[in-house]
Short mmCIF file of C-alpha atoms in Angstrom, two decimals:
data_model
loop_
_atom_site.label_atom_id
_atom_site.label_comp_id
_atom_site.label_asym_id
_atom_site.label_seq_id
_atom_site.Cartn_x
_atom_site.Cartn_y
_atom_site.Cartn_z
CA MET A 1 -75.19 8.65 18.82
CA HIS A 2 -74.38 7.28 22.32
CA TYR A 3 -74.99 9.80 25.19
CA GLN A 4 -74.23 9.73 28.69
CA TYR A 5 -76.54 11.41 31.11
CA GLU A 6 -76.39 13.85 34.19
CA ASP A 7 -79.41 13.37 36.40
CA LEU A 8 -80.40 16.90 37.37
CA GLY A 9 -83.26 15.79 39.55
CA GLY A 10 -87.01 16.04 39.14
CA GLY A 11 -87.05 13.62 35.95
CA LEU A 12 -84.53 15.81 34.06
CA GLN A 13 -81.73 13.95 32.48
CA LEU A 14 -79.20 15.85 30.31
CA ALA A 15 -77.22 14.35 27.53
CA VAL A 16 -73.54 15.05 27.55
CA THR A 17 -70.41 14.18 25.33
CA PRO A 18 -66.91 15.06 25.41
CA GLU A 19 -67.66 17.75 22.80
CA HIS A 20 -70.67 19.36 24.52
CA ARG A 21 -70.65 19.26 28.15
CA PHE A 22 -71.06 21.81 31.05
CA GLY A 23 -69.39 23.33 33.96
CA GLY A 24 -70.20 25.05 37.18
CA ASP A 25 -70.59 28.53 35.49
CA ALA A 26 -73.74 27.53 34.05
CA PHE A 27 -75.23 26.81 37.44
CA LEU A 28 -73.96 30.29 38.58
CA LEU A 29 -75.46 32.04 35.58
CA ALA A 30 -78.66 30.17 35.83
CA GLY A 31 -79.19 30.91 39.51
CA PHE A 32 -78.34 34.68 38.93
CA ALA A 33 -80.70 35.13 36.21
CA ALA A 34 -83.80 33.98 38.60
CA ALA A 35 -86.12 33.08 35.75
CA LYS A 36 -90.01 33.68 36.61
CA LYS A 37 -92.59 31.18 35.67
CA ALA A 38 -94.38 33.45 33.15
CA ASP A 39 -91.02 34.31 31.29
CA ARG A 40 -90.23 33.25 27.75
CA VAL A 41 -86.43 32.51 27.73
CA LEU A 42 -83.74 32.38 25.13
CA ASP A 43 -80.44 30.87 25.92
CA LEU A 44 -77.78 32.05 23.40
CA GLY A 45 -75.12 29.68 22.66
CA THR A 46 -76.82 26.94 24.55
CA GLY A 47 -74.37 23.99 23.88
CA CYS A 48 -75.63 20.81 25.59
CA GLY A 49 -78.54 22.78 26.97
CA ILE A 50 -77.40 23.07 30.60
CA ILE A 51 -78.87 26.33 31.29
CA PRO A 52 -82.31 25.62 30.03
CA PHE A 53 -82.37 22.62 32.05
CA VAL A 54 -81.47 24.16 35.18
CA LEU A 55 -84.03 26.91 34.59
CA GLN A 56 -86.64 24.11 34.15
CA ARG A 57 -85.53 22.46 37.37
CA GLN A 58 -85.79 25.75 39.22
CA VAL A 59 -88.93 27.17 38.02
CA ALA A 60 -90.27 25.67 34.63
CA PRO A 61 -90.53 28.82 32.81
CA ALA A 62 -93.55 29.24 30.28
CA ALA A 63 -91.33 28.78 27.21
CA VAL A 64 -87.50 28.02 26.93
CA THR A 65 -85.55 28.25 23.62
CA GLY A 66 -81.67 27.12 23.23
CA LEU A 67 -80.01 28.47 20.23
CA ASP A 68 -76.67 27.11 19.15
CA ILE A 69 -74.53 27.45 15.66
CA GLN A 70 -73.32 23.83 16.08
CA PRO A 71 -75.62 21.12 14.66
CA ALA A 72 -74.24 18.20 17.01
CA ALA A 73 -74.97 20.35 20.15
CA VAL A 74 -78.35 21.13 18.70
CA ALA A 75 -79.18 17.63 18.07
CA GLN A 76 -77.81 16.47 21.65
CA PHE A 77 -80.00 19.07 23.19
CA HIS A 78 -82.95 18.10 21.34
CA HIS A 79 -82.58 14.48 22.33
CA SER A 80 -82.48 15.47 25.86
CA ILE A 81 -85.64 17.60 25.55
CA ARG A 82 -87.37 14.51 24.14
CA HIS A 83 -85.81 12.15 26.64
CA SER A 84 -86.95 14.12 29.72
CA GLY A 85 -90.41 14.82 28.13
CA LEU A 86 -90.26 18.42 28.16
CA GLN A 87 -93.07 20.32 26.28
CA ASN A 88 -92.03 23.98 27.04
CA MET A 89 -88.54 23.78 25.54
CA GLN A 90 -87.09 23.63 22.15
CA ALA A 91 -83.65 23.55 20.61
CA VAL A 92 -82.83 25.91 17.56
CA GLU A 93 -79.88 25.93 15.32
CA GLY A 94 -78.75 29.19 14.31
CA ASP A 95 -76.06 32.14 14.35
CA ILE A 96 -76.32 34.40 17.42
CA ARG A 97 -75.35 37.34 15.24
CA ARG A 98 -78.66 36.64 13.26
CA ALA A 99 -80.72 35.70 16.10
CA ASP A 100 -82.85 38.87 15.83
CA ALA A 101 -83.96 37.97 12.37
CA LEU A 102 -84.33 34.28 13.27
CA PHE A 103 -86.96 34.87 16.20
CA GLY A 104 -88.24 38.65 15.68
CA ALA A 105 -88.45 41.64 17.83
CA GLU A 106 -89.47 41.61 21.39
CA GLN A 107 -90.27 37.92 21.83
CA PHE A 108 -88.33 37.28 25.20
CA ASP A 109 -88.58 38.27 28.87
CA LEU A 110 -85.12 36.83 29.55
CA ILE A 111 -82.01 36.05 27.69
CA THR A 112 -79.26 34.15 29.21
CA CYS A 113 -75.72 33.71 27.61
CA ASN A 114 -72.71 31.93 28.82
CA PRO A 115 -70.38 33.22 26.11
CA PRO A 116 -66.74 32.51 24.96
CA TYR A 117 -64.40 34.04 27.49
CA PHE A 118 -61.50 34.55 25.31
CA PRO A 119 -61.04 37.00 22.71
CA ALA A 120 -59.82 35.63 19.29
CA GLY A 121 -56.02 34.85 19.51
CA SER A 122 -55.74 34.79 23.37
CA GLY A 123 -56.18 32.35 26.16
CA PRO A 124 -55.47 28.68 25.99
CA VAL A 125 -56.20 26.94 22.64
CA ALA A 126 -58.82 24.07 22.71
CA ALA A 127 -58.02 20.98 20.88
CA SER A 128 -61.38 20.65 19.11
CA GLY A 129 -63.50 22.97 16.84
CA ALA A 130 -66.33 22.85 18.99
CA GLY A 131 -63.90 23.62 22.07
CA ARG A 132 -62.63 26.71 20.22
CA ILE A 133 -66.14 27.97 19.35
CA ALA A 134 -67.16 27.72 23.12
CA ARG A 135 -63.91 29.13 24.48
CA HIS A 136 -62.85 31.64 21.85
CA GLN A 137 -64.78 34.77 20.57
CA LEU A 138 -64.71 33.52 16.93
CA LEU A 139 -68.34 33.58 16.26
CA CYS A 140 -69.83 36.19 18.67
CA THR A 141 -68.70 39.05 20.85
CA ALA A 142 -70.24 41.04 23.63
CA ALA A 143 -71.26 43.54 21.13
CA ASP A 144 -73.12 40.81 19.19
CA ILE A 145 -74.81 39.49 22.23
CA CYS A 146 -75.93 42.84 23.28
CA ARG A 147 -77.05 43.95 19.99
CA VAL A 148 -79.36 41.14 19.24
CA SER A 149 -80.69 40.97 22.93
CA ALA A 150 -81.69 44.67 22.59
CA ARG A 151 -83.95 43.68 19.69
CA LEU A 152 -85.16 40.37 21.00
CA LEU A 153 -86.36 41.60 24.58
CA ARG A 154 -89.55 43.23 25.19
CA TYR A 155 -89.25 46.42 27.13
CA GLY A 156 -88.13 45.67 30.77
CA GLY A 157 -86.72 42.36 29.74
CA ARG A 158 -83.27 41.24 31.05
CA LEU A 159 -80.24 40.00 29.57
CA CYS A 160 -78.10 37.96 32.13
CA VAL A 161 -74.47 36.82 31.13
CA CYS A 162 -71.44 35.78 32.79
CA GLN A 163 -67.57 36.68 31.98
CA ARG A 164 -64.22 36.72 33.11
CA PRO A 165 -63.83 39.82 35.30
CA ALA A 166 -60.96 41.08 32.84
CA GLN A 167 -63.90 41.38 30.26
CA LEU A 168 -66.19 43.14 32.50
CA VAL A 169 -65.93 46.64 31.20
CA ASP A 170 -66.46 45.35 27.77
CA VAL A 171 -69.66 44.00 28.83
CA LEU A 172 -70.96 46.82 30.68
CA ALA A 173 -69.96 49.18 28.05
CA GLU A 174 -71.69 47.23 25.27
CA MET A 175 -74.92 46.87 27.47
CA ARG A 176 -75.18 50.56 27.98
CA ALA A 177 -74.62 51.17 24.19
CA HIS A 178 -77.38 49.10 23.24
CA ARG A 179 -79.76 50.54 25.98
CA LEU A 180 -79.38 47.34 28.26
CA GLU A 181 -79.09 49.38 31.43
CA PRO A 182 -76.65 47.30 33.77
CA LYS A 183 -78.65 46.79 36.84
CA ARG A 184 -77.11 43.99 38.91
CA LEU A 185 -73.52 42.76 39.24
CA GLN A 186 -72.12 39.87 41.33
CA LEU A 187 -68.66 38.51 41.38
CA VAL A 188 -67.83 35.09 42.08
CA VAL A 189 -64.84 33.94 44.37
CA GLN A 190 -63.56 30.31 44.89
CA ARG A 191 -62.99 31.34 48.74
CA PRO A 192 -63.34 34.44 50.70
CA GLY A 193 -60.63 36.77 50.21
CA ALA A 194 -59.56 35.30 46.61
CA ALA A 195 -59.81 37.51 43.63
CA PRO A 196 -62.87 36.90 41.52
CA TRP A 197 -62.71 34.45 38.61
CA LEU A 198 -66.43 35.15 37.21
CA ALA A 199 -68.80 38.08 37.00
CA LEU A 200 -72.36 37.73 36.79
CA ILE A 201 -74.07 40.68 34.98
CA GLU A 202 -77.86 41.68 34.35
CA GLY A 203 -78.94 44.36 31.90
CA ARG A 204 -82.44 45.61 31.50
CA LYS A 205 -84.02 47.06 28.56
CA GLY A 206 -85.20 50.45 29.13
CA GLY A 207 -83.94 50.40 32.82
CA ARG A 208 -82.76 53.59 34.78
CA PRO A 209 -79.22 53.94 35.42
CA THR A 210 -78.74 52.39 38.86
CA LEU A 211 -76.33 49.45 39.58
CA GLN A 212 -76.81 47.23 42.46
CA VAL A 213 -73.50 45.39 43.45
CA LEU A 214 -74.34 42.08 45.17
CA PRO A 215 -72.12 40.41 47.95
CA ASP A 216 -69.43 38.14 46.35
CA PHE A 217 -70.86 34.62 45.35
CA VAL A 218 -68.38 32.21 47.51
CA VAL A 219 -68.09 28.64 45.95
CA GLU A 220 -66.04 26.99 48.53
CA ALA A 221 -66.91 26.40 52.46
CA PRO A 222 -64.05 26.86 54.70
CA ASP A 223 -63.49 23.10 55.00
CA GLY A 224 -63.01 22.88 51.14
CA GLY A 225 -66.31 21.51 50.28
CA PHE A 226 -69.23 23.30 48.56
CA SER A 227 -70.59 26.31 50.32
CA ALA A 228 -74.16 26.43 51.37
CA ALA A 229 -75.00 28.86 48.25
CA MET A 230 -73.35 26.47 45.88
CA LEU A 231 -75.11 23.52 47.10
CA ALA A 232 -78.38 25.19 46.96
CA LEU A 233 -77.75 25.82 43.19
CA TYR A 234 -76.78 22.21 42.56
CA GLN A 235 -79.55 20.86 44.90
CA LYS A 236 -77.61 17.57 45.12
CA SER A 237 -73.90 16.50 45.61
CA GLY A 238 -73.70 16.70 41.79
CA PRO A 239 -70.81 17.96 39.55
CA ALA A 240 -67.53 19.02 40.81
CA ALA A 241 -67.10 22.37 42.01
CA PRO A 242 -66.37 25.03 39.41
CA LYS A 243 -62.76 26.40 39.62
CA GLU A 244 -61.35 29.65 38.60
CA GLU A 245 -60.43 30.13 35.06
CA MET A 246 -56.78 30.40 34.20
#
């Protein structure tokens, strides 16, 4: 298989293909998740592995696992791990809906998930099967993600997800229903005054019911380039600025 590589800095090179690539929302979620060095991390629906690689660049957690149901994505991610010489990371093929049986209870300190944004039958239809799985909630829902995360996380562990604001209530409701108390919320706007196009949410297993609403994350600077906060996430000129999902 021929891959192109995105140089993420620090010796990290991530293989990308037209079927399995990444967008700016992955950087936003990884930054929001704020992994710690001692964390055991699981990324659900990892695709090409961008979130594990960004977490590796930020802090290099103790162990990072990326789970995906698509064999080509897992093979691509595994290639990136070997290509970059990482010892603390693994790619696993499997169904998010059965992840608790695959890994066992209370194995992780942090779970991240950049899930499909559109309920089945809604939103723009992707041309490829891989695109449809990534974009539409065909193989996992917010309920699936919260259910398995509640079992996989240790007490006090965190689930961090991103989602379109239109689906925010569903995510918050499912977190609370599965005893993952919503603790932090941040909305992402393209520019000051614009409507948010992304929501970043953290739920904590066993957390007390207190929600911290953070200031909006602004993507663009007044001159149209990246904001200082976005540049800090990318740590280089890097990929194009993420745009509002239509």
